[in-house]
Every structure is written in structure tokens, then in C-alpha cells.
XYZ file of C-alpha atoms in Angstrom:
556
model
C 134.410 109.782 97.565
C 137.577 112.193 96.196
C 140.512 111.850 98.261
C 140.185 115.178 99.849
C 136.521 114.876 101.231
C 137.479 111.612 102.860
C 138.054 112.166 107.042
C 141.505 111.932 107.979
C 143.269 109.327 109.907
C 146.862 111.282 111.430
C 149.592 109.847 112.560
C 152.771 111.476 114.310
C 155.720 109.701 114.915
C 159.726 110.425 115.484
C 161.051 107.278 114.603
C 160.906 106.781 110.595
C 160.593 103.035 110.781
C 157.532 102.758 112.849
C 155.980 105.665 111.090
C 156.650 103.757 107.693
C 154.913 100.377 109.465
C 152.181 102.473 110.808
C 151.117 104.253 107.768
C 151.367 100.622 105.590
C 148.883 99.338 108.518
C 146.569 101.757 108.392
C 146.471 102.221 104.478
C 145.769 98.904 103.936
C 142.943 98.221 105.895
C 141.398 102.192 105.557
C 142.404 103.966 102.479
C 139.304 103.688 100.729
C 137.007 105.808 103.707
C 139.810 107.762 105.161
C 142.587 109.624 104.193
C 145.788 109.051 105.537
C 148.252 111.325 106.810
C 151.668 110.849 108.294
C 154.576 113.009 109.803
C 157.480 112.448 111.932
C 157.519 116.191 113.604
C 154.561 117.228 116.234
C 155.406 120.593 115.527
C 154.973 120.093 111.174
C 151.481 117.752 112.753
C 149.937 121.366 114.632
C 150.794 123.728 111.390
C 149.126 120.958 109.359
C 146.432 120.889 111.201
C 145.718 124.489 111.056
C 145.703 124.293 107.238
C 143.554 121.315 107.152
C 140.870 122.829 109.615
C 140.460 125.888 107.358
C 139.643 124.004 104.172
C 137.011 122.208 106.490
C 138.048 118.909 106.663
C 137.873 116.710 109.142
C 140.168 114.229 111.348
C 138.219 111.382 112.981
C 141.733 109.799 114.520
C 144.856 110.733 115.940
C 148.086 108.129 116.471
C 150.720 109.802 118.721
C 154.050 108.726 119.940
C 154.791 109.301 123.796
C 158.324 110.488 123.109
C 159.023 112.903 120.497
C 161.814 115.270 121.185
C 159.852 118.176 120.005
C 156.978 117.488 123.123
C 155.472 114.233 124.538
C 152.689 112.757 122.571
C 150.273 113.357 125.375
C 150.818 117.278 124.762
C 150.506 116.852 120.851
C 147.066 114.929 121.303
C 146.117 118.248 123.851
C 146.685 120.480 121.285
C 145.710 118.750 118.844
C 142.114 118.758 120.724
C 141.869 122.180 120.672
C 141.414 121.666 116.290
C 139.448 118.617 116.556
C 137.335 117.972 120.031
C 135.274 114.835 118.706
C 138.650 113.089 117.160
C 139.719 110.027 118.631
C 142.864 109.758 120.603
C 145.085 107.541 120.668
C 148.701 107.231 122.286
C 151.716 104.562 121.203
C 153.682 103.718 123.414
C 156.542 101.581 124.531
C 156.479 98.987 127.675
C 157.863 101.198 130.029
C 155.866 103.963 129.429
C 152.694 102.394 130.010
C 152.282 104.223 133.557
C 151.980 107.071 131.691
C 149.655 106.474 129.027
C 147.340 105.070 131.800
C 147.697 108.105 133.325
C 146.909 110.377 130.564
C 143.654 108.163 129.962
C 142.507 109.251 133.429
C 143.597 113.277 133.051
C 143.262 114.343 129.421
C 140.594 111.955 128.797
C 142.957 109.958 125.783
C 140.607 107.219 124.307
C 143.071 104.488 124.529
C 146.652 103.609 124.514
C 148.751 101.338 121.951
C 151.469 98.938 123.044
C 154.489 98.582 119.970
C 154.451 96.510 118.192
C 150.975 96.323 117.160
C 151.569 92.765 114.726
C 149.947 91.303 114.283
C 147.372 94.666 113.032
C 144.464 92.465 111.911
C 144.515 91.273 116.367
C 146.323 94.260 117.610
C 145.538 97.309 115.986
C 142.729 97.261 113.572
C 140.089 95.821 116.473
C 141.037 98.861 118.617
C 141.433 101.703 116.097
C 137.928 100.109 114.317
C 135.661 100.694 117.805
C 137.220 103.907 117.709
C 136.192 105.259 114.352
C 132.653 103.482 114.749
C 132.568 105.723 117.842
C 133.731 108.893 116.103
C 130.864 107.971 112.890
C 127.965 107.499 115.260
C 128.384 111.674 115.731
C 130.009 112.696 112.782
C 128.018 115.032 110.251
C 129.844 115.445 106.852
C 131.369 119.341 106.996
C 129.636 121.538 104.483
C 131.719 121.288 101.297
C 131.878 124.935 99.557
C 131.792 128.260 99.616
C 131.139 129.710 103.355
C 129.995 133.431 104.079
C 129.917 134.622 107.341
C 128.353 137.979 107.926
C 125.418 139.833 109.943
C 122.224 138.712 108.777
C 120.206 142.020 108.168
C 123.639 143.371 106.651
C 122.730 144.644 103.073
C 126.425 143.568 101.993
C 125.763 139.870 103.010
C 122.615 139.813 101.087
C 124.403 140.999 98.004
C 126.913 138.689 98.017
C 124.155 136.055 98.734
C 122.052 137.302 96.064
C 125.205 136.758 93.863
C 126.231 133.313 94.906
C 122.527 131.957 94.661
C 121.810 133.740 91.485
C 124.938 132.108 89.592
C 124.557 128.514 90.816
C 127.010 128.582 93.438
C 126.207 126.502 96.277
C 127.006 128.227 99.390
C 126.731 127.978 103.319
C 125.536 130.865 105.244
C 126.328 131.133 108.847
C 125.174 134.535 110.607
C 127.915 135.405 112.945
C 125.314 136.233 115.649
C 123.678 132.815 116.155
C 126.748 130.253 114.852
C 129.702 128.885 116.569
C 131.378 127.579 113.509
C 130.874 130.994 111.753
C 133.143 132.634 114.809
C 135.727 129.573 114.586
C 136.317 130.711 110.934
C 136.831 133.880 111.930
C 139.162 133.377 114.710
C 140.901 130.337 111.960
C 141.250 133.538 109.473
C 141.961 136.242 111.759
C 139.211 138.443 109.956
C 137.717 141.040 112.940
C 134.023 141.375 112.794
C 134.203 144.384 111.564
C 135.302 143.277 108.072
C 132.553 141.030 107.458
C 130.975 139.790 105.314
C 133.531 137.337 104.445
C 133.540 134.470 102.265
C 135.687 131.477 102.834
C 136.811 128.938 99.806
C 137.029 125.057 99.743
C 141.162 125.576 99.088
C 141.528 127.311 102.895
C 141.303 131.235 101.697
C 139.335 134.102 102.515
C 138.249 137.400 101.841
C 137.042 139.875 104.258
C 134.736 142.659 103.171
C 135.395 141.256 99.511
C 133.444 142.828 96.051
C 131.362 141.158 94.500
C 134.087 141.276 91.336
C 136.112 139.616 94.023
C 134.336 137.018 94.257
C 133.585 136.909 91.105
C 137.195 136.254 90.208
C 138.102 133.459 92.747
C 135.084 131.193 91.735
C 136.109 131.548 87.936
C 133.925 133.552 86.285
C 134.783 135.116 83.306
C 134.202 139.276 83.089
C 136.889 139.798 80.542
C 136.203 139.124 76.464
C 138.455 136.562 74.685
C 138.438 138.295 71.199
C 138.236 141.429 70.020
C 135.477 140.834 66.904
C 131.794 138.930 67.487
C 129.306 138.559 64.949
C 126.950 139.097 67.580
C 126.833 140.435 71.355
C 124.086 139.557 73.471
C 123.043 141.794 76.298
C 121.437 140.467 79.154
C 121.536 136.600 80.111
C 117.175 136.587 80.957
C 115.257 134.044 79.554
C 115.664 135.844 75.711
C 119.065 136.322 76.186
C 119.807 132.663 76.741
C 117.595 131.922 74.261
C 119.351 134.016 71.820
C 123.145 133.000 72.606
C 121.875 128.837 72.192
C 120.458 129.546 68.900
C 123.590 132.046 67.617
C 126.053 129.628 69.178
C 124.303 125.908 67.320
C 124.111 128.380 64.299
C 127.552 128.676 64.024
C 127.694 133.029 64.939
C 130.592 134.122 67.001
C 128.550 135.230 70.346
C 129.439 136.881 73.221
C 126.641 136.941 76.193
C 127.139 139.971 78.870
C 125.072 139.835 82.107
C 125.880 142.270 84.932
C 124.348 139.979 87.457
C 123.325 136.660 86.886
C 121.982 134.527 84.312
C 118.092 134.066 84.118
C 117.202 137.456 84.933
C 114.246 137.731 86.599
C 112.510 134.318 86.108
C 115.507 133.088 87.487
C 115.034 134.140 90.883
C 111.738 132.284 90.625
C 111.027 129.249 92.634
C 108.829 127.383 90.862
C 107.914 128.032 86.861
C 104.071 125.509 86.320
C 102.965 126.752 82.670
C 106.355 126.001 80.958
C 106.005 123.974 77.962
C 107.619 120.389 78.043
C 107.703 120.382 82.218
C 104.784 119.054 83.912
C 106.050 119.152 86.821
C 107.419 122.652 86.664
C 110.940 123.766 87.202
C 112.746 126.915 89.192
C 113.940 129.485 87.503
C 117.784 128.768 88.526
C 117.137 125.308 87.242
C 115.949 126.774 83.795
C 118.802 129.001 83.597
C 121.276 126.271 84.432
C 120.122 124.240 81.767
C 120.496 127.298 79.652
C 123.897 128.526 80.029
C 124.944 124.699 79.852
C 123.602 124.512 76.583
C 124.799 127.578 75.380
C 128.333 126.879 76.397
C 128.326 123.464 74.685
C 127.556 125.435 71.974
C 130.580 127.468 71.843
C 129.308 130.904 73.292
C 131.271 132.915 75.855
C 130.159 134.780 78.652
C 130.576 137.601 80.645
C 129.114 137.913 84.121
C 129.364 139.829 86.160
C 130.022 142.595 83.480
C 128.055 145.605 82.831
C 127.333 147.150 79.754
C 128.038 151.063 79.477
C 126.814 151.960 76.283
C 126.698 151.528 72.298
C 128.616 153.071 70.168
C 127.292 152.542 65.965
C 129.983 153.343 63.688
C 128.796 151.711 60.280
C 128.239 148.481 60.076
C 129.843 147.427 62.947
C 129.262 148.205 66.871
C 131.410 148.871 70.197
C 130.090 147.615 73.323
C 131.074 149.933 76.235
C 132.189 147.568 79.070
C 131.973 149.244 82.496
C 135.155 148.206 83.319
C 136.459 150.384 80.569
C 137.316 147.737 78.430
C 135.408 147.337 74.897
C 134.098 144.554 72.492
C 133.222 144.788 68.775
C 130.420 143.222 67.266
C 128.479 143.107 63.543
C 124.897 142.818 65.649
C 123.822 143.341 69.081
C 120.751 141.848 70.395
C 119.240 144.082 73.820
C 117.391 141.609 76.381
C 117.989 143.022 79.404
C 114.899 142.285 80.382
C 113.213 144.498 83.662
C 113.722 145.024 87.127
C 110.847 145.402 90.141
C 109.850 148.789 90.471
C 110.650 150.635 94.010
C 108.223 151.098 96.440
C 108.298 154.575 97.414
C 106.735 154.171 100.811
C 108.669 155.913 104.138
C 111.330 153.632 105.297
C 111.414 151.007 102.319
C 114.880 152.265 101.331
C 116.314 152.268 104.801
C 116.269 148.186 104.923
C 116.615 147.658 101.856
C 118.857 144.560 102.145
C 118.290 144.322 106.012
C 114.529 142.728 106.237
C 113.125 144.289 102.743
C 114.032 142.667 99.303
C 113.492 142.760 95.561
C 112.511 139.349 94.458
C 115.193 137.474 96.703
C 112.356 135.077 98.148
C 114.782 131.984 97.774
C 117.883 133.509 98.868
C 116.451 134.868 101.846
C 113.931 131.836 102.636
C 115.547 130.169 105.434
C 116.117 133.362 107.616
C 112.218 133.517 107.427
C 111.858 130.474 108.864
C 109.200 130.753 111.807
C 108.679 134.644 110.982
C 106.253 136.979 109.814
C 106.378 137.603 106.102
C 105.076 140.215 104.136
C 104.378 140.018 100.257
C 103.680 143.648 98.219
C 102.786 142.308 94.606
C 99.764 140.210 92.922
C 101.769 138.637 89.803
C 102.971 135.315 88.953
C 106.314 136.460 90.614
C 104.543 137.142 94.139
C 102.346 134.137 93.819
C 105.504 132.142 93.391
C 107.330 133.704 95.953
C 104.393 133.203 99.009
C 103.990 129.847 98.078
C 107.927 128.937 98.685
C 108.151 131.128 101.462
C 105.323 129.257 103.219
C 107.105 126.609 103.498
C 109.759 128.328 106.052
C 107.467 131.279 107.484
C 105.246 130.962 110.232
C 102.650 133.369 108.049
C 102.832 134.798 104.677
C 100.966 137.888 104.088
C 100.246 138.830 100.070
C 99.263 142.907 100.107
C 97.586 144.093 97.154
C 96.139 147.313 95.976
C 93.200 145.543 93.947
C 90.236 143.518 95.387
C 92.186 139.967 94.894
C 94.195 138.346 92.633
C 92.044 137.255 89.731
C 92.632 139.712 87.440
C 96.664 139.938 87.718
C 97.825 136.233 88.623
C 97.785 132.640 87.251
C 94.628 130.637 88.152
C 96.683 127.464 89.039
C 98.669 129.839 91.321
C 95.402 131.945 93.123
C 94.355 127.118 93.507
C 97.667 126.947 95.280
C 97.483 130.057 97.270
C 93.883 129.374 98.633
C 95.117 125.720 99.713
C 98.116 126.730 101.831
C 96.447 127.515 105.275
C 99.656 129.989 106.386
C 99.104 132.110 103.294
C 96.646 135.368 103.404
C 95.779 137.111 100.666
C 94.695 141.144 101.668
C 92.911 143.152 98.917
C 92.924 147.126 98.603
C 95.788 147.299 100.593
C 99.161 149.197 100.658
C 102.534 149.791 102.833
C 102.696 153.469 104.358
C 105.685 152.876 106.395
C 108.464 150.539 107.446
C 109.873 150.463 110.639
C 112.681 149.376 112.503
C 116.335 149.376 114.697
C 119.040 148.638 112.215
C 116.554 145.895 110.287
C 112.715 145.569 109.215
C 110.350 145.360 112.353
C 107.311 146.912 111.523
C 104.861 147.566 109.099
C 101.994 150.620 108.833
C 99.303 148.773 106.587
C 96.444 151.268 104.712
C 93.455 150.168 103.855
C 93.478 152.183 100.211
C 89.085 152.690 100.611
C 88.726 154.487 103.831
C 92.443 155.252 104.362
C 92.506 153.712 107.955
C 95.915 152.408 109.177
C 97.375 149.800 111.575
C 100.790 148.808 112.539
C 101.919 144.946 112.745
C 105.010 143.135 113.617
C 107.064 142.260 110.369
C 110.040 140.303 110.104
C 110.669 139.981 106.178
C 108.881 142.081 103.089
C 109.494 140.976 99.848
C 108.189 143.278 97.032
C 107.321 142.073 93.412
C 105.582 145.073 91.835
C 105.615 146.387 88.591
C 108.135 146.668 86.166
C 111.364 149.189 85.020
C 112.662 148.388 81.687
C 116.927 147.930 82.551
C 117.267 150.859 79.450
C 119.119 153.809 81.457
C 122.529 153.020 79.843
C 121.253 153.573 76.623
C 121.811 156.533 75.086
C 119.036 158.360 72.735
C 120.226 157.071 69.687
C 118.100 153.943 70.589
C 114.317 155.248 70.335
C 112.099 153.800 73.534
C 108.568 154.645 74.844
C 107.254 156.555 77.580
C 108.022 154.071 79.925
C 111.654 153.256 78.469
C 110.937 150.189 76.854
C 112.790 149.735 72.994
C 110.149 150.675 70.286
C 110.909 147.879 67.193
C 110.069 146.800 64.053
C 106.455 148.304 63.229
C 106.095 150.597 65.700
C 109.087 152.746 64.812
C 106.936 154.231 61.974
C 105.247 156.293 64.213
C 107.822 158.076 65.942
C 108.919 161.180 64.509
C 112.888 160.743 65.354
C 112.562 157.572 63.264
C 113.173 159.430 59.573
C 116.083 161.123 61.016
C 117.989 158.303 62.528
C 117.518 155.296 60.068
C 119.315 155.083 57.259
C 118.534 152.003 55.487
C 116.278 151.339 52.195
C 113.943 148.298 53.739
C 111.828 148.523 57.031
C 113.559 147.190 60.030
C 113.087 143.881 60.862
C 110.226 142.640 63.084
C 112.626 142.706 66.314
C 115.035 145.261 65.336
C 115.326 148.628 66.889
C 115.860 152.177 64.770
C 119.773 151.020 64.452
C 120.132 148.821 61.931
C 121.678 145.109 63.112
C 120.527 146.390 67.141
C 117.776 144.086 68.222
C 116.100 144.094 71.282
C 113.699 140.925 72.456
C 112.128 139.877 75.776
C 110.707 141.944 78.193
C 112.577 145.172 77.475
C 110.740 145.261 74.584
C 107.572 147.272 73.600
C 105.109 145.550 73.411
C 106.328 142.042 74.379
C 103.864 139.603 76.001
C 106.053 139.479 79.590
C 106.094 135.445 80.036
C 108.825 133.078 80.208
C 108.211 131.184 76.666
C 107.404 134.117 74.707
C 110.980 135.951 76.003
C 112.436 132.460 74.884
C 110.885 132.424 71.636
C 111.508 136.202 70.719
C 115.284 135.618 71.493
C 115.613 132.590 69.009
C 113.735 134.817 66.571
C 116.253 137.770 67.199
C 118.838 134.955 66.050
C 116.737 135.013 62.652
C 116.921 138.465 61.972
C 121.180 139.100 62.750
C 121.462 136.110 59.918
C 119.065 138.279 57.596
C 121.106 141.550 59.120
C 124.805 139.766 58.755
C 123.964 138.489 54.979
C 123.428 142.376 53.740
C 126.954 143.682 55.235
């Protein structure tokens, strides 16, 4: 155990030389479980202790002296109380005070009183002090160890910042300010009003009220700022083909730059459980796939951005600006586009309302333990969904999967519809959709349609989580990048049938299988036209991208 998660043993004493043969004592027979702290002013022990209870640690003893000019030891062990209620107390004290320490046993409820000198310790002080912390370790539970955020649970701010944390690998306790004790003690430690939540509260004893998610950002360490100012290659978009593509350009020895606005994995990465990837037969969650991912890539020499959006693309010969939105800009030889796609809005009455308060976008595990006991609602019938009801079952008292076709056959995984039938709090509702959502300040209800005969009902809802469709992430492109109908990047092949292709491209060959009508931009993964829209295939289209910038780089 490091030296600061260790509980504390504290000691206060005036008098330098028994503070000096106090600290020895209890060093030698506890330094490797506890943490030792000494001071010779009560007043230095209370501001200490302030500091000590932010960062979250804990004190399972306190060693007072009675007499200490600043106040009697039986005061300091009061107030000290007041930080620590389950500490142990105990008071030193000489022979003629011992009419007052039994005293203070029977009014401030001090755990026992120490005659000096203690020697011999190993008869005298370690027996004593030893019932005392097995006392204190029979009700002790181990203080969450992290990043805190305190905030209103249907807020739409603490989801985002939830979202964040989650989605970049940051473990995190939340504690809704409506229902916790400890999340009002950190408040009150802080002196953030309620009014400025959410606020997030660091391991090192800081806060920030009301903070950005670039705020955030920041104080964990990411990095939104570029190192250099020339990269052979700039990858946009840290999904699945994204981290695909930076592990191949980084153990191919190409300068690369990755850029995600969000998090890494995209949207497989908010998945909780991935069956039908190659090489894990026991599946894996999308976070853990990422994870693995961006530690790979890193070992590899990449860098990246997140959170950092891209703007634009500007093409000025052979080489390419990258439009931060920060202002800032990055230069590359090659760009390769997998920003992947986003779940299409539901349009239904009220959806947008609580957004972020009851309804979200993927989310499920992020959101899965303020479901637990509730109603649940699922709008979706892919993989995604399927995924998503499955975890959630696990928390919710029902799970409810609304889809606008008969069943699921035709849209999701069979080994998903095996897992979905065998779950008894999971039902699956064909020809179904969501006319309205309802509620006071967070989801509460839901008006159901039966899509054949167009009759309605109303039920109780706690939590909706929507997984429909898909919205290529291509609105920041500007039209020098040719896309379909639906916004997806046209490459390769089927740029020969668009009639803006002549006019733009300017090279002698035909563009390269993944390439888009700007020569060295390439676009893999789901943003694609045309792309198959599973996890492998986004991973094997950006390694492939990788192919084509070497091919691209060796003709510039």
C-alpha cells in the first residue's frame, strides 16, 4: 500500500521530547499499515486535518496531550471529532491529571487515557493503542480513491461530465447530492454552494465547481494541444479505425497525430460487452478494447489529442492544415477521416427536453447504476441495443426493448436475440414507437404507439436509452470532400460516378481503394460509404488506410 492511502495514526504533543519518543514508538511497531503523523501545535493538528479530510484520507487514531498551551487535549480530540467521528481517541496524560482524563472518558466519550511514560511500549502502549485500531478496522471501509463528482442526478451537466470521465478510462465516484451525506460533506469541506454543481473533486484535495469539460480535461492530464508543428499523418477520430490506424502508422515508423473530440473508441466503446470479436472468446467491453488500443498506440510513439475537435481541412498541395477548434492548427502530408457515426435523434415530443435528465444516447454503462431497481426503456433493435438491455438488466428492475419491426431477427446478432430471450427482466415489443416523453424536470413517462392500429398508452418510465440509426460525424467538412446522400465519404471506386469528381481531382492514377477525391485524405470505418459497420472490419479498414498514406507519402 503507497504511503498516502495508508490510514493515519496522529499525534499532538507540546513537549518536543515526548513527541520525538512517541512518534519512534509508534513507527516502529505501525509504519507499514499506517501512516504516521506528528505535530507539536493543536492549532497546526486542526488545519492539517482539514487538508487531509479533503484528499479523502482517513485517521483511524488520535494521541493528544492534556496540556498544550494552545487548548487542552480534551478540546483538540472534540474538534478533532467533528473531521473524524469513528477515529479512536486517545488522551496522554501526566499523574496528576488523571482526574481529568477519567472525566473526559465519561463526558466526551474519549476511548481511553495514557499514563507517561508509556515504556516499556511493547506492555504499555502497543496492547492499548492495538485493541483500539482492531476496533476502528472492524468498521472501517477503505475511502474511494479518485476522482469524485457531486452533482444532481437528472442534471444534463453531470451526465456530461460522467459521460467524459467513463468514456476516457477515468475511474470516478458519483455521489448525487440529493441522496448522499458524503457528497454534502465535500461540499461544505470545499465551500462550493449547490448551485455551482456539478463539481468534481481530485485525489490532491482540489475542486472545481461548475467546471468544463476542457477543465477537466486539463487537471487529469490530457493532452488537447499538438507537440509539433509537421505529421506525416493526422488521424481523425479515435473509433475502432482510428485506433487501428494510429497503431499501424505509429509501429510503421509515420509521425502520427490522433484527434478525438470525445473519447477514444467511439461508439463501440460505449459498448458493454463486444461476443463476435476475433481472438476473445469470452468477449470484451468496448472501453476495455479501446484501452488496449490507445496503450498500444502510445507505446508506439503516437500522440494524442482528446478532447480536441477538428474544424476543418484546409489542402494546399501536397500538404494539409488541420483546423483545431481551439483555433490552433496542425500540418500534416496525409489525413486519414474515421470519425466514425453518432445515434440518430429521435424526433418524438419531449425527447429533447431530458435529454441528459432520464433520456440518453448510448450511455447504458455510465448511467447503469442510477437504473438500479427502475423501469428502463430501450428504442433500438441493433447489436448496440441488444448490448445495452442485457447490461442494464442487471441493475433495472425491467428492461423494455421498443422496436418498429416485428422482432429482432432481421437487425440483431443471433447470440444476442439467445441472450435476450434468457434474461426473464428483459421484453422485447415489436411494431412499436415513442410518441411522447413526459416529465417534472426529468424522464417520467412514456406515450407508447402501437405503429399497426396507431393505439396509444402511457407507462411509468424512469430511464430511455436510444440506439437508433446512424449520422455520419461529416458536418465539419467542407464540400471539397465529396459524400453521399446521407453524408457518408464516397472513396476509391465510387468517386467515378460523381460528377464533381473530374473537377476536383487532380492526379494521373485512380485514387486509392480508401482514399477520398483529395489526394493523401482517406477516410475508413464507419463514416465511410459503403463500409460493412462492425467492429473488425472498422479495425481492418484503418490498418489498410495505413497502406495507402505509405503508397500516398512515397509519390510526394
Amino acid at each position: 500500500m503507497s504511503e498516502e492511502r495508508k490510514p493515519i495514526i496522529f499525534s499532538v504533543d507540546d513537549d518536543p521530547q515526548v513527541l520525538r519518543s512517541l512518534k519512534r514508538d509508534l513507527r516502529s511497531e505501525y509504519k507499514n499499515e499506517y501512516r504516521i503523523i506528528s505535530t507539536d501545535s493543536a492549532n497546526e493538528a486542526l488545519a492539517s486535518l482539514a487538508e487531509i479530510k479533503k484528499k479523502g484520507e482517513e485517521v483511524a487514531l488520535f494521541l493528544s496531550d492534556q496540556r498544550m498551551p494552545e487548548m487542552l487535549g480534551v478540546d483538540f480530540l472534540e474538534q478533532a471529532k467533528e473531521f473524524y467521528p469513528k477515529a479512536r481517541r486517545v488522551l496522554l496524560t501526566a499523574y496528576s491529571d488523571t482526574d481529568a482524563a477519567i472525566k473526559a472518558i465519561n463526558e466526551v466519550q474519549l476511548d481511553y487515557y495514557l499514563m507517561k511514560p508509556w515504556d516499556p511500549p511493547g506492555e504499555r502502549l502497543y496492547p492499548v493503542i492495538n485493541d483500539l485500531l482492531d476496533e476502528w478496522q472492524a468498521g472501517y471501509r477503505p475511502a474511494f480513491r479518485g476522482i469524485r463528482v457531486v452533482g444532481y442526478q437528472y442534471s444534463p451537466k453531470s451526465h456530461s461530465l460522467k459521460d467524459f470521465l467513463a468514456g476516457n478510462l477515468l475511474p470516478y465516484q458519483w455521489l448525487d447530492i440529493e441522496s448522499s451525506a458524503e457528497a454534502q460533506e465535500l461540499l461544505d469541506l470545499h465551500g462550493i454552494e449547490p448551485k455551482k454543481l456539478p463539481a468534481v473533486f481530485f485525489e490532491d484535495g482540489t475542486a472545481l465547481a461548475d467546471p468544463a469539460v476542457a477543465e477537466v480535461a486539463s487537471r487529469v492530464g490530457l493532452q488537447p494541444t499538438a507537440q509539433s508543428d509537421l505529421y506525416d499523418v493526422v488521424i481523425i477520430g479515435a473509433g475502432p479505425a482510428g485506433l487501428a490506424a494510429a497503431v499501424y502508422g505509429g509501429s510503421e515508423g509515420l509521425k502520427t497525430l490522433l484527434v478525438e473530440k470525445r473519447a477514444p473508441g467511439g461508439q463501440a466503446g460505449t459498448s458493454s460487452r463486444i461476443e463476435n470479436y476475433l481472438g476473445f472468446p469470452n468477449g470484451l467491453s468496448g472501453s476495455d478494447l479501446a484501452r488496449r488500443a490507445i496503450s498500444q498506440a502510445t507505446r508506439f510513439g503516437i500522440e494524442f489529442l482528446s478532447p480536441q475537435e477538428v474544424a476543418g481541412i484546409e489542402v494546399d498541395g501536397a500538404y494539409k492544415t488541420i483546423h483545431l477548434a481551439d483555433g490552433s492548427k496542425v500540418n500534416t502530408k496525409a489525413v486519414v477521416i474515421t470519425t466514425g457515426v453518432d445515434y440518430r435523434k429521435l424526433p418524438s415530443k419531449g425527447i429533447a427536453d431530458f435529454t441528459g435528465a432520464g433520456i440518453y444516447y448510448g450511455a447504458a454503462m455510465t448511467e447503469a447504476n442510477a437504473c438500479r431497481n427502475k423501469k428502463v426503456f430501450i428504442v433500438g433493435g441493433g447489436n448496440s441495443a441488444g448490448q445495452g438491455a442485457v447490461y442494464l438488466s442487471q441493475f433495472a428492475e425491467k428492461v423494455t426493448i421498443l422496436v418498429r419491426k416485428e422482432d429482432l431477427t432481421s437487425t440483431m446478432s443471433s447470440y444476442l436475440i439467445d441472450q435476450i430471450n434468457g434474461i426473464d427482466n428483459i421484453e422485447v415489443q415489436g411494431r412499436r414507437q415513442i410518441v411522447e416523453a413526459q416529465g417534472d424536470g426529468h424522464l417520467q413517462c412514456l406515450t407508447i404507439e402501437h405503429i399497426e392500429d396507431g393505439a396509444s398508452y402511457t407507462t411509468d418510465a424512469d430511464a430511455l436509452f436510444i440506439f437508433i440509426g446512424a449520422r455520419p460525424f461529416t458536418d465539419w467538412l467542407g464540400n471539397n470532400i465529396l459524400r453521399n446522400g446521407k453524408g457518408y465519404i464516397k472513396t476509391g471506386r465510387d468517386l467515378t460516378t460523381d460528377e464533381q469528381f473530374p473537377k476536383i481531382w487532380k492526379k494521373d492514377r485512380e485514387p486509392f481503394l480508401l482514399e477520398t477525391c483529395q489526394p493523401g485524405i482517406f477516410a475508413a470505418g464507419d463514416v465511410r460509404s459503403g463500409a460493412m459497420n462492425r467492429v473488425a472490419s472498422a479495425v481492418g479498414e484503418g490498418a489498410m488506410a495505413i497502406k495507402f498514406v505509405h503508397e500516398y507519402l512515397a509519390e510526394v
